[in-house]
XYZ file of C-alpha atoms in Angstrom:
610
model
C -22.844 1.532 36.279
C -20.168 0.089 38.161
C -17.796 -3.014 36.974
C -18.115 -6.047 38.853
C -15.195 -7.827 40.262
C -11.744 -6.695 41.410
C -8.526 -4.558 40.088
C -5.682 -6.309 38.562
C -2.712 -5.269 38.325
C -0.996 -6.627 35.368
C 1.545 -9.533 34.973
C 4.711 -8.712 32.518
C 5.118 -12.290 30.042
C 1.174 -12.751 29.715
C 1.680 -14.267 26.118
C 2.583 -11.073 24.724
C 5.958 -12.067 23.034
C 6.630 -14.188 19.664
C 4.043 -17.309 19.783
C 4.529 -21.193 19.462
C 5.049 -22.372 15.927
C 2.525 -23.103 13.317
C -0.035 -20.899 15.176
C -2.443 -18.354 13.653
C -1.424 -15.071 14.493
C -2.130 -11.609 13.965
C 0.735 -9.220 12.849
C 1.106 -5.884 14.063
C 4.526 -3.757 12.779
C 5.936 -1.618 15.380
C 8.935 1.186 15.054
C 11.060 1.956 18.106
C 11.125 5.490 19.360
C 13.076 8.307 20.750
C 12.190 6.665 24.078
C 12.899 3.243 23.238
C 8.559 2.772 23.203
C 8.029 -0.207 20.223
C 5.155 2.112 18.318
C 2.399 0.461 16.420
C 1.576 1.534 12.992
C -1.935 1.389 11.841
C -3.697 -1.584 10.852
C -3.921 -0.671 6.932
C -0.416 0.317 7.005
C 0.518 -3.243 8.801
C -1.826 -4.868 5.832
C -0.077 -2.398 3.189
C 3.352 -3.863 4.352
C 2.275 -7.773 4.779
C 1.047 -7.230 0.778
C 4.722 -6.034 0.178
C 6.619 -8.809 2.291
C 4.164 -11.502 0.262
C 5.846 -10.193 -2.789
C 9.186 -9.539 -1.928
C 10.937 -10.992 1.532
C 13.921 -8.066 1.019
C 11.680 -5.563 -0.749
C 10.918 -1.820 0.241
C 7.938 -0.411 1.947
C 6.876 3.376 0.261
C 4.313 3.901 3.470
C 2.755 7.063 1.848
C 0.973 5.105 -0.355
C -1.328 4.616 2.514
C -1.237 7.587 4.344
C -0.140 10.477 2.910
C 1.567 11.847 6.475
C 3.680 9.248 6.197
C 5.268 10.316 2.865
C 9.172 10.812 3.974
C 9.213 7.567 5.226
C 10.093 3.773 3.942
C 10.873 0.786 5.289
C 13.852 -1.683 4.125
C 12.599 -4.941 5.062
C 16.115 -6.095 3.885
C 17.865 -4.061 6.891
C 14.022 -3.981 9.093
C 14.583 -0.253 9.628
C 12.572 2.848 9.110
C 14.097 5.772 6.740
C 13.060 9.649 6.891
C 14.094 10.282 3.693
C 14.447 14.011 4.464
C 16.793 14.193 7.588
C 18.083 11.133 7.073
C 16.951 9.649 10.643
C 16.617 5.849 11.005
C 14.526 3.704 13.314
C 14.611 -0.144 13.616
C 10.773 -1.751 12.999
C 10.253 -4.709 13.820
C 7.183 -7.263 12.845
C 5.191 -8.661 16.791
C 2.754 -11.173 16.889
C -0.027 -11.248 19.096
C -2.971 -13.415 19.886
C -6.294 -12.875 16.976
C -8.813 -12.681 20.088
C -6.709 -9.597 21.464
C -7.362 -6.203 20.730
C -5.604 -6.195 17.397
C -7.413 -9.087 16.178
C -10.543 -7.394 17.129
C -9.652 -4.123 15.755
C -10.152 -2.714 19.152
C -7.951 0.322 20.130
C -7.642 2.431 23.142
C -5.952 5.696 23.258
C -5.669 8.500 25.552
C -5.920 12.099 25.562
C -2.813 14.055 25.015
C -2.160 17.740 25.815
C -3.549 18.835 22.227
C -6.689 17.868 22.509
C -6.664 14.503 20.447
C -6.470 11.223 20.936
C -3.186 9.032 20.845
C -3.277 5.150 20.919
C -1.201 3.548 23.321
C 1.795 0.462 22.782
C 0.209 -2.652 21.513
C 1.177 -4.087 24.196
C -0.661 -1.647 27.123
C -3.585 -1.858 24.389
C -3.852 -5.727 24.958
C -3.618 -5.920 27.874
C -5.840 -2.597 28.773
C -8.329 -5.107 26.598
C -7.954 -8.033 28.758
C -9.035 -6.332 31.743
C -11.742 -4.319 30.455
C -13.338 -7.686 28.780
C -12.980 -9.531 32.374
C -14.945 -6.717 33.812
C -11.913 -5.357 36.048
C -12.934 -1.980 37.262
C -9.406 -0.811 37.109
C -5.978 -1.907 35.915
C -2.430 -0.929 37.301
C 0.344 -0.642 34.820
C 3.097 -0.391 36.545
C 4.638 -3.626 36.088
C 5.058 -2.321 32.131
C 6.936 0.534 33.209
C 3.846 2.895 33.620
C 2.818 4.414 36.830
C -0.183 4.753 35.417
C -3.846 3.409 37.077
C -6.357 2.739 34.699
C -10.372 3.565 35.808
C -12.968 1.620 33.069
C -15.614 3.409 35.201
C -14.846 6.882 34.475
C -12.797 6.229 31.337
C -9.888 7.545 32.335
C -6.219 7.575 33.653
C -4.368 8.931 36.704
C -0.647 9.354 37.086
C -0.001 7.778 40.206
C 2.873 10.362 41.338
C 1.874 13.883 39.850
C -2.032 12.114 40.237
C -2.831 13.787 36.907
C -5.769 12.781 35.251
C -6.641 12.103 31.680
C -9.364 11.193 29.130
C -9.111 7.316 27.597
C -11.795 6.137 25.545
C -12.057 2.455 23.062
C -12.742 2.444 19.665
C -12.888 0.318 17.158
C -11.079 0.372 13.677
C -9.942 -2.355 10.900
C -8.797 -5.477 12.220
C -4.851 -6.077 11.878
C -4.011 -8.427 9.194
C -4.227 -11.903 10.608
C -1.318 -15.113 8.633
C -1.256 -18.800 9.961
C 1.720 -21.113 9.712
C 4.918 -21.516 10.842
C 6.120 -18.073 12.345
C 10.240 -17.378 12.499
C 10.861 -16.325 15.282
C 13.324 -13.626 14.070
C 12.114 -11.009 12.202
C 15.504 -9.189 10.920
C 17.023 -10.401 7.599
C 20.635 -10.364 6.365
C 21.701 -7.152 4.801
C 23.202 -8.464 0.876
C 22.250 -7.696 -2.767
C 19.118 -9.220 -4.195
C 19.497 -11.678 -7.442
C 17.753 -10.183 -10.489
C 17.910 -7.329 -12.913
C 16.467 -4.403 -11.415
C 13.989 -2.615 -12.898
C 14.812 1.182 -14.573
C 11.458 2.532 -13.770
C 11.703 5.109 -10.722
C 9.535 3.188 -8.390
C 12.347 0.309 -8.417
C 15.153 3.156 -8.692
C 13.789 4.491 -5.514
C 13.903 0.751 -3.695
C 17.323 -0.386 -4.622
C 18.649 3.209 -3.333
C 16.842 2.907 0.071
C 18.949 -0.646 -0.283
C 21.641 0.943 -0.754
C 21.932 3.766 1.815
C 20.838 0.901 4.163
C 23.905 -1.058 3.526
C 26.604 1.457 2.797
C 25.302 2.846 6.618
C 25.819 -0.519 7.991
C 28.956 -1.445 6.121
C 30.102 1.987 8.045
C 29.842 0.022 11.337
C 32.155 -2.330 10.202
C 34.642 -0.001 9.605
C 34.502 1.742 12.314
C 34.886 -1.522 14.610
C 38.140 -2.335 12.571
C 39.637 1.059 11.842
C 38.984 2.956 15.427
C 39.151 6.288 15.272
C 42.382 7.191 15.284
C 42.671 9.423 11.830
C 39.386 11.061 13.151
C 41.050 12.253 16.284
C 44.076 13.520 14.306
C 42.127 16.220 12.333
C 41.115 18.527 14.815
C 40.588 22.041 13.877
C 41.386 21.564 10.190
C 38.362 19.474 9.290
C 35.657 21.000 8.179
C 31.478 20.119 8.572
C 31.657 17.018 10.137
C 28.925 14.310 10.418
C 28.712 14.179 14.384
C 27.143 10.735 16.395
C 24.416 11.883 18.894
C 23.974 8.576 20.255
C 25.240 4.986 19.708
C 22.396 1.898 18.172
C 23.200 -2.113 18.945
C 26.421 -0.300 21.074
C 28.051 1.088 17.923
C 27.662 4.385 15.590
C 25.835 4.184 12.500
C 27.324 7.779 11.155
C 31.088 7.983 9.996
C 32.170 10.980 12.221
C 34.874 12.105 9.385
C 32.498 12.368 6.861
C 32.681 15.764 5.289
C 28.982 17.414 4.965
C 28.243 20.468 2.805
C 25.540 22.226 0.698
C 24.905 21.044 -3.068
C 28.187 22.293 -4.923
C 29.025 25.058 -1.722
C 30.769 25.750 1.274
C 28.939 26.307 3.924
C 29.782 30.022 5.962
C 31.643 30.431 9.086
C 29.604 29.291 12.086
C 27.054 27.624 10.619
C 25.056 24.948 12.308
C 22.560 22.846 10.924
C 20.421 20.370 13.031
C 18.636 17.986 10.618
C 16.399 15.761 12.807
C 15.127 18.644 14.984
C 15.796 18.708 18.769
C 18.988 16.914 20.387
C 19.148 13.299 20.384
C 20.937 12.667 23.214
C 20.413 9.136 24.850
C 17.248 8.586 22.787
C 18.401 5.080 21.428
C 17.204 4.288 17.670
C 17.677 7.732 16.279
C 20.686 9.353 14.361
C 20.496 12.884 13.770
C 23.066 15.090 11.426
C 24.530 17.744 12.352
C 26.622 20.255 10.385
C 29.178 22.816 12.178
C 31.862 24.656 10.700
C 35.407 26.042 11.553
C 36.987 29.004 9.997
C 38.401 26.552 7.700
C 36.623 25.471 4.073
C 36.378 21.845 2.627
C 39.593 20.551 2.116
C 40.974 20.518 -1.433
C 40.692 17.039 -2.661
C 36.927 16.535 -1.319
C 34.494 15.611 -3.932
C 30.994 17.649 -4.506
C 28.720 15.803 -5.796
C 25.603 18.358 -6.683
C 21.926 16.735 -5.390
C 19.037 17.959 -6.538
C 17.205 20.707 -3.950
C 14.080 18.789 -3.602
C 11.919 22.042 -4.094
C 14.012 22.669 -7.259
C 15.024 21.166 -10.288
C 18.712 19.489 -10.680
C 20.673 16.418 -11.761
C 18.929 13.856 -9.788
C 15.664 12.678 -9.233
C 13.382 14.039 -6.398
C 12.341 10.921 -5.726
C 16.511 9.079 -4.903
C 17.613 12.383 -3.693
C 16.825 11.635 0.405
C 18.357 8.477 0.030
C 21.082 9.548 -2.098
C 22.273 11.602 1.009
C 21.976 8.876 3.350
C 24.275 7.140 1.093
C 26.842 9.617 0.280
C 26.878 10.647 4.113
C 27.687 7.150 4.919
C 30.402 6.806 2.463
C 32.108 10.487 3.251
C 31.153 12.578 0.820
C 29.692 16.444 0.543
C 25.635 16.147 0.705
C 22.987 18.160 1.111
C 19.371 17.023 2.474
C 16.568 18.651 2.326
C 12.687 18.632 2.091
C 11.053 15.246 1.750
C 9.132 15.765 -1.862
C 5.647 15.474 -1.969
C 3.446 14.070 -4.924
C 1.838 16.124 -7.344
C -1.784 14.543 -7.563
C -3.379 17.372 -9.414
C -2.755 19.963 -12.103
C -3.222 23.702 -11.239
C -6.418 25.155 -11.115
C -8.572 25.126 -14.219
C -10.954 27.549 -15.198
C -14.351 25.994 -16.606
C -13.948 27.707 -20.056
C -10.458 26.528 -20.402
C -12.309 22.652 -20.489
C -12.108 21.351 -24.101
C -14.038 18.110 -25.629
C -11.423 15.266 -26.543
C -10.465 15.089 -30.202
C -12.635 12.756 -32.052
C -14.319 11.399 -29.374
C -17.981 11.771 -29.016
C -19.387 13.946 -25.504
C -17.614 14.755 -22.620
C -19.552 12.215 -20.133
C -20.693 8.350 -19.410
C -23.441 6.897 -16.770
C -23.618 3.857 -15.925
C -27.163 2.435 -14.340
C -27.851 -1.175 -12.991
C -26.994 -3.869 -15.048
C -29.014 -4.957 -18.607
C -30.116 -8.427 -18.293
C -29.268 -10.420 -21.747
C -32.751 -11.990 -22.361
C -33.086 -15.255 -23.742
C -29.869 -16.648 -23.571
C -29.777 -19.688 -21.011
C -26.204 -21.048 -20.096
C -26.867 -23.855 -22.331
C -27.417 -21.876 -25.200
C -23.977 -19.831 -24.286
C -22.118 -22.614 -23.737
C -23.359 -24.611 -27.562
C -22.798 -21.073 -28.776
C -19.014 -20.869 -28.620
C -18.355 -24.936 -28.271
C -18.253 -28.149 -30.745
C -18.542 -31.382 -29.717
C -16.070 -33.910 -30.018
C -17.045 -37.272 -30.227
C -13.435 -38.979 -29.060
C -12.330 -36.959 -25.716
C -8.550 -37.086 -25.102
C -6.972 -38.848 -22.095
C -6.699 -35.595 -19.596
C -7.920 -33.676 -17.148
C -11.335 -31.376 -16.866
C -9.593 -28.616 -15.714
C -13.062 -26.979 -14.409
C -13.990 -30.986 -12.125
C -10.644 -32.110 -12.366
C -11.921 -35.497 -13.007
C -10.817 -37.260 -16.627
C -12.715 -35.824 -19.769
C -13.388 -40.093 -20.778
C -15.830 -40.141 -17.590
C -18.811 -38.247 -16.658
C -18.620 -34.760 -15.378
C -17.844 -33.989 -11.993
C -21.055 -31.740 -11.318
C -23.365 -34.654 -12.568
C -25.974 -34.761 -9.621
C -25.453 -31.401 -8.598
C -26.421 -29.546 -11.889
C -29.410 -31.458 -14.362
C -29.876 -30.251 -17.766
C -31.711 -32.638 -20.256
C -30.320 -31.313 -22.894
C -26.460 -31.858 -21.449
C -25.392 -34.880 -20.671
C -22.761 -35.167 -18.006
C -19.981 -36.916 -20.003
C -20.662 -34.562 -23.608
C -17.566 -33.193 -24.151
C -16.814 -29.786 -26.418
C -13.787 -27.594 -27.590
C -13.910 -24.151 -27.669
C -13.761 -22.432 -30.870
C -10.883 -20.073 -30.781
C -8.323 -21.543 -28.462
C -9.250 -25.191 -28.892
C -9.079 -26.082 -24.883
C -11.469 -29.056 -23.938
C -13.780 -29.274 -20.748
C -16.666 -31.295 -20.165
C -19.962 -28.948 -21.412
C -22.005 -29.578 -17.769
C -18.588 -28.298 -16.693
C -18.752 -24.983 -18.730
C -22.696 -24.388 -18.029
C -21.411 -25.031 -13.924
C -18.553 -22.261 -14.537
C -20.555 -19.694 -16.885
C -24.055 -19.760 -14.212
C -21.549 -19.260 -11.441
C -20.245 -16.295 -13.191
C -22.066 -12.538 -14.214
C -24.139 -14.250 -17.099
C -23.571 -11.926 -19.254
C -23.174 -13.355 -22.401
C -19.933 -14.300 -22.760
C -17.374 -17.074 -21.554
C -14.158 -17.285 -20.695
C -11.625 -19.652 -21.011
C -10.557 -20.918 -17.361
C -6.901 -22.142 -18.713
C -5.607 -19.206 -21.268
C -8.277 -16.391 -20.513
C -9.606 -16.230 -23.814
C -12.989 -14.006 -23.937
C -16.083 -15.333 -26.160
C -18.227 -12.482 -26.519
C -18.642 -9.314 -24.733
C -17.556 -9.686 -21.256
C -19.434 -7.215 -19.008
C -18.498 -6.467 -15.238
C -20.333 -5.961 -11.770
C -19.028 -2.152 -11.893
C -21.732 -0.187 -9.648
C -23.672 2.725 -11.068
C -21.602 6.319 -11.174
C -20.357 8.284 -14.035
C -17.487 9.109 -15.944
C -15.997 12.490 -17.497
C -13.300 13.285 -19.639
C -12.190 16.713 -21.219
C -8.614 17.937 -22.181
C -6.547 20.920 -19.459
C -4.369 22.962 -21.047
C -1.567 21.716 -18.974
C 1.403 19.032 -19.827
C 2.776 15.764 -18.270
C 6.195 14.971 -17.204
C 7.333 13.433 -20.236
C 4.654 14.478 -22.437
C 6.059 18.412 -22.669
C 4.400 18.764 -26.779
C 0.997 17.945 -25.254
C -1.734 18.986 -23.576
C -3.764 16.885 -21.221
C -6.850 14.217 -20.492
C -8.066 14.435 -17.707
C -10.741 11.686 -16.578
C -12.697 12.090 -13.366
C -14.739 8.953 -12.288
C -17.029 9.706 -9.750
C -19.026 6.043 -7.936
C -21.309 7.068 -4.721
C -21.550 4.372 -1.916
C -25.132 2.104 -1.964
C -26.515 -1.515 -1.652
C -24.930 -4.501 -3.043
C -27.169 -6.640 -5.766
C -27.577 -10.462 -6.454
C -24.081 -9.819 -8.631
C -22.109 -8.626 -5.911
C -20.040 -10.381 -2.673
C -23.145 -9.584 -0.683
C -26.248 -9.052 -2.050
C -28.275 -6.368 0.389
C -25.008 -5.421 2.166
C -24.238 -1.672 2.275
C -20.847 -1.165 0.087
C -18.016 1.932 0.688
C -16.638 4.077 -2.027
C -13.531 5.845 -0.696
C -11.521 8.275 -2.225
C -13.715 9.186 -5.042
C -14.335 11.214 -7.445
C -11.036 9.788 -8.756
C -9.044 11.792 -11.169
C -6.481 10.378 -13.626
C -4.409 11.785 -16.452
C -3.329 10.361 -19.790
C -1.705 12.410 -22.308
C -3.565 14.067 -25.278
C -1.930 11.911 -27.988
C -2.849 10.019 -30.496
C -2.273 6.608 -28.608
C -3.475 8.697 -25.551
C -7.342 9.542 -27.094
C -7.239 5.606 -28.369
C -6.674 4.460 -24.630
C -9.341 7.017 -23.657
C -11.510 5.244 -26.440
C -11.257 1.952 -24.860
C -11.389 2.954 -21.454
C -14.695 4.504 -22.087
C -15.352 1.177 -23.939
C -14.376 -0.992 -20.808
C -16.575 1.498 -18.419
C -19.650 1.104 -20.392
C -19.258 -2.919 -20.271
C -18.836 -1.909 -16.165
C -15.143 -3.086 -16.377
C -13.384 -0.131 -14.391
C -14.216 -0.836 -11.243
C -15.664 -3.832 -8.931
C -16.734 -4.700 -5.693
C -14.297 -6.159 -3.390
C -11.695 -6.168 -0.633
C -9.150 -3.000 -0.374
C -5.827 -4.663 -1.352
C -3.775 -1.258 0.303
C -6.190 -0.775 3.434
C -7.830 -4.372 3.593
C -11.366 -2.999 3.713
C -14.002 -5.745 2.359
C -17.373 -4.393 0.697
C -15.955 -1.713 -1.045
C -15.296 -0.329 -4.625
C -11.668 -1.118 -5.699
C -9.643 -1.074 -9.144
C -10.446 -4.103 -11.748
C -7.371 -4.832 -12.841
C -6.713 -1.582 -15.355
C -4.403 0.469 -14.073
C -4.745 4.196 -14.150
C -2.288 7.302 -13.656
C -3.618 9.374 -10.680
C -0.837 11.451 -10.172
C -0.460 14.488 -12.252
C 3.016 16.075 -11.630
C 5.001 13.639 -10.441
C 6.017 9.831 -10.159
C 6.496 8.990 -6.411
C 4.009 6.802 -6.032
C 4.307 4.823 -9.655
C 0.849 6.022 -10.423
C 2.262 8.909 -12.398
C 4.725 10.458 -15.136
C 6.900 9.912 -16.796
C 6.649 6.918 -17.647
C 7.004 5.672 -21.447
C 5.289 1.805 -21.284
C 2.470 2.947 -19.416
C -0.231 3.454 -22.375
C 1.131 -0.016 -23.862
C 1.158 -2.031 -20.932
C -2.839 -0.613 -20.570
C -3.929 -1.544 -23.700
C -2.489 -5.297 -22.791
C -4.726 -5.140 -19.768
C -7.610 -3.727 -21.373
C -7.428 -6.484 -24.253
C -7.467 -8.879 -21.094
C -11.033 -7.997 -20.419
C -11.992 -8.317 -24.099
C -12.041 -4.747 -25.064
C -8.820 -4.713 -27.304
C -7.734 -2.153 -30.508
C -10.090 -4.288 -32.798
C -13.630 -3.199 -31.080
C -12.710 0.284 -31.913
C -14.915 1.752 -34.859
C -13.300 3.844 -37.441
């Protein structure tokens, strides 16, 4: 059926730019091209990197941790630029705001058919305003006031070139909203490049964030020189230099790449006509990009010239796989010999197993655990939980309900919203083991609002009164030792643990009851090492799974999906080989720091039967 109304052609300004102040907005993350195109990333990697700015202003982005094709890259949000870390190449990013009834608010993205066969999404800003139109019911749109010579048809779905009057496929779809902040916006979104205050972490996660840091500043810092020094002792060298760091095109008007800095292989020389293109094709006038590019003379490294060896990122040397791409970026900034190569990729799973070579877990009982719907705890009513774990006090001190907020000397602040004969809305009680005082109407509010399990929990130091159970849905859990090591753990053999949850209906415990909920990425397989302190975590995991702790119902912190199964607050190792991600080896105050969060949710070393 035909759309009603008229064409538009499309007005450049419409609201598109950075918004008025104190506005709700949605954020979308964009990295410039080879064409100078601002390129949208994904809405879960634009939540993925809001989580990280909440956290740290000047912090590092590791955007593999969403998708795994984006492994090689990270973003400094210090420097707000993009690294590869395997060629080295660098792109400015930069962090738009757009209206939340346009298409990124909606989730709504368009995308056209490339040459391939599949589908790519166009700028954020065509995809608004492609949006616009199609909700006013325009037939057709004309880009060409963006730059496009393009003519957009909603009637046919398509696009025609309006020169070479080539047509192509466009189609709408719709996909997870972009992540949406309120308050006052700045209206630049590029911070000063300087050192962070703190002590830095050792753990290679942190390692690999101050070293992107680093490389971003030492790069920069090379700009400065070059503005002061010229290039004078550059142009002196000629012939007699060796593999030289060229500049294939020029960022903000000046080079990012010192063009005397001396390039080579890991602890070689590179032979005699040699040329090495890092970052692919040439670069020329493609603004954003910096590509290396190694060429030799007849002439070696000059004496003098450090080698500093880097680790072959297939291989094994002196320095970490997971610093060595921005090691080079560093060392190439400075001057000295480098060699870059692959980007290394995780090692999520162990090599293949046969069946036979599956063995139980020392001295622990089976090899599997169900879990069905929740077991109702008959015949305890709140008030009975709540006189259970509390005395009364018959003087209440001069403070605060921290449950009401009102003062413990008056009356409770849920008197006329909860009535219980037996509880009187100014009774107050102390609770047993930590000795914190709340008004008991106040503690029968909190506990029927809660899982009613059993159990209660202190609201001001956390301290568990029974067995705390979860909202966990059902699934199952194995667990059996592989005859293979983990980084770190070279004496021992392996746990492996496979939890496997299958997507269903929320119950009366859950977000919302009847609602269907997601389980991505499962069965889920994590490692722990077959030690003595490894089979005692194993104990207590199995411990927390049967009291449904694992695992709840809830909204994706890395992809911002609601109504889905996500991580409780016990974190597991899920990578087997490697530690680029922080969810793997080695890493030696892993198996403590989980038994501190396990005794959080009231399955601690004490529960364990000899």
């Amino acid at each position: 059926m035909a759309r009603p109304g008229s064409g538009v052609l499309v007005s450049v300004g419409g609201g598109l730019g950075y918004p008025s102040q104190s506005m709700a907005r949605v954020v979308v993350w964009e990295w410039l091209n080879e064409h100078g195109r601002w390129r949208p990333y994904g809405a879960a990697v634009c939540h993925h990197i809001e989580n990280i700015l909440k956290g740290d202003a000047r912090g590092t982005v590791i955007l593999g941790q969403v998708d795994p094709q984006l492994a090689p890259y990270v973003i400094d949000l210090q420097s707000m630029h993009q690294f590869r870390q395997d060629t080295g190449t660098m792109r400015p990013v930069q962090r738009n705001f757009y209206d939340p009834s346009s298409a990124p608010g909606k989730g709504v993205v368009w995308e056209w058919e490339n040459d391939n066969g599949s589908w790519t999404p166009y700028d954020m800003e065509l995809c608004v305003s492609i949006q616009n139109a199609y909700e006013k019911q325009h037939p057709w749109l004309d880009l060409s006031s963006l730059g496009f010579s393009y003519l957009v048809d909603f009637d046919s779905m398509a696009q025609t070139n309006r020169q070479s009057q080539r047509r192509r496929r466009i189609r709408r779809r719709m996909d997870l909203a972009y992540p949406l902040i309120a308050g006052s916006i700045p209206k630049s979104q590029s911070w000063p490049v300087g050192t962070s205050s703190g002590t830095p972490c050792s753990c290679q996660q942190c390692l690999l964030v101050h070293s992107t840091r680093a490389a971003s500043n030492a790069i920069l810092a090379s700009q400065q020189r070059r503005k002061l020094y010229g290039m004078a002792a550059a142009a002196g060298a000629g012939d007699q230099m060796a593999p030289a760091v060229r500049q294939s095109n020029t960022f903000a008007g000046t080079t990012l790449w010192s063009s005397t800095a001396a390039v080579a292989g890991a602890l070689i020389t590179l032979p005699a006509t040699h040329t090495l293109t890092i970052n692919g094709q040439n670069n020329l006038n493609r603004p954003g990009t910096q590509r290396i590019v190694v060429s030799t003379s007849r002439g070696s490294i000059p004496p003098g010239v450090p080698a500093l060896p880097v680790k072959n990122l297939s291989g094994s040397g002196p320095v970490h796989p997971a610093l060595a791409g921005m090691t080079g970026i560093l060392m190439c900034a400075a001057g000295l010999p480098v060699c870059l190569t692959r980007a290394p990729k995780p090692i999520l799973h162990p090599p293949p197993v046969n069946k036979s070579d599956l063995k139980p877990v020392p001295g622990v009982n089976g090899i599997r655990r169900k879990t069905k719907k929740k077991h109702l705890r008959k015949g305890k009513s709140p008030e009975d939980v709540v006189r259970r774990y509390t005395e009364k006090i018959k003087v209440a001190p001069d403070e605060d309900c921290t449950i009401c907020m009102e003062r413990l000397v008056t009356s409770s602040g849920y008197e006329g919203v909860l009535s219980h004969n037996s509880i009187k809305p100014d009774l107050v009680g102390k609770l047993g083991k930590c000795g914190h005082v709340y008004h008991l109407l106040c503690l029968v509010a909190m506990y029927s609002n809660g899982n009613k399990d059993g159990s209660l929990q202190c609201p001001t130091c956390k301290a568990i009164y029974g067995e705390k159970t979860g909202t966990q849905p059902p699934g199952k859990m194995e667990y059996h030792v592989i005859p293979h090591s983990l980084p770190g753990s070279p004496e021992s053999k392996t746990i492996r643990i496979v939890y496997d949850i299958p997507a269903g209906i929320q119950t009366t415990e859950h977000p919302n009851p009847g609602k269907k909920f997601t389980a991505r990425g499962f069965p889920r397989h994590c490692y722990l090492p077959d030690t003595e302190k490894g089979r005692k975590v194993l104990k207590l995991l199995i411990m927390a799974w049967d009291r449904r702790l694992i695992f709840t119902i809830g909204t994706s912190s890395t992809t911002g999906e609601s109504d889905t199964v996500v991580w409780n607050e016990v974190h597991h190792k899920t990578e087997f080989g490697s530690n680029l991600t922080g969810h793997g080896y080695p890493d030696p105050n892993y198996l403590d720091n989980v038994l501190v969060e396990l005794s959080a949710q009231g399955v601690g070393e004490d529960n364990l039967k000899d």
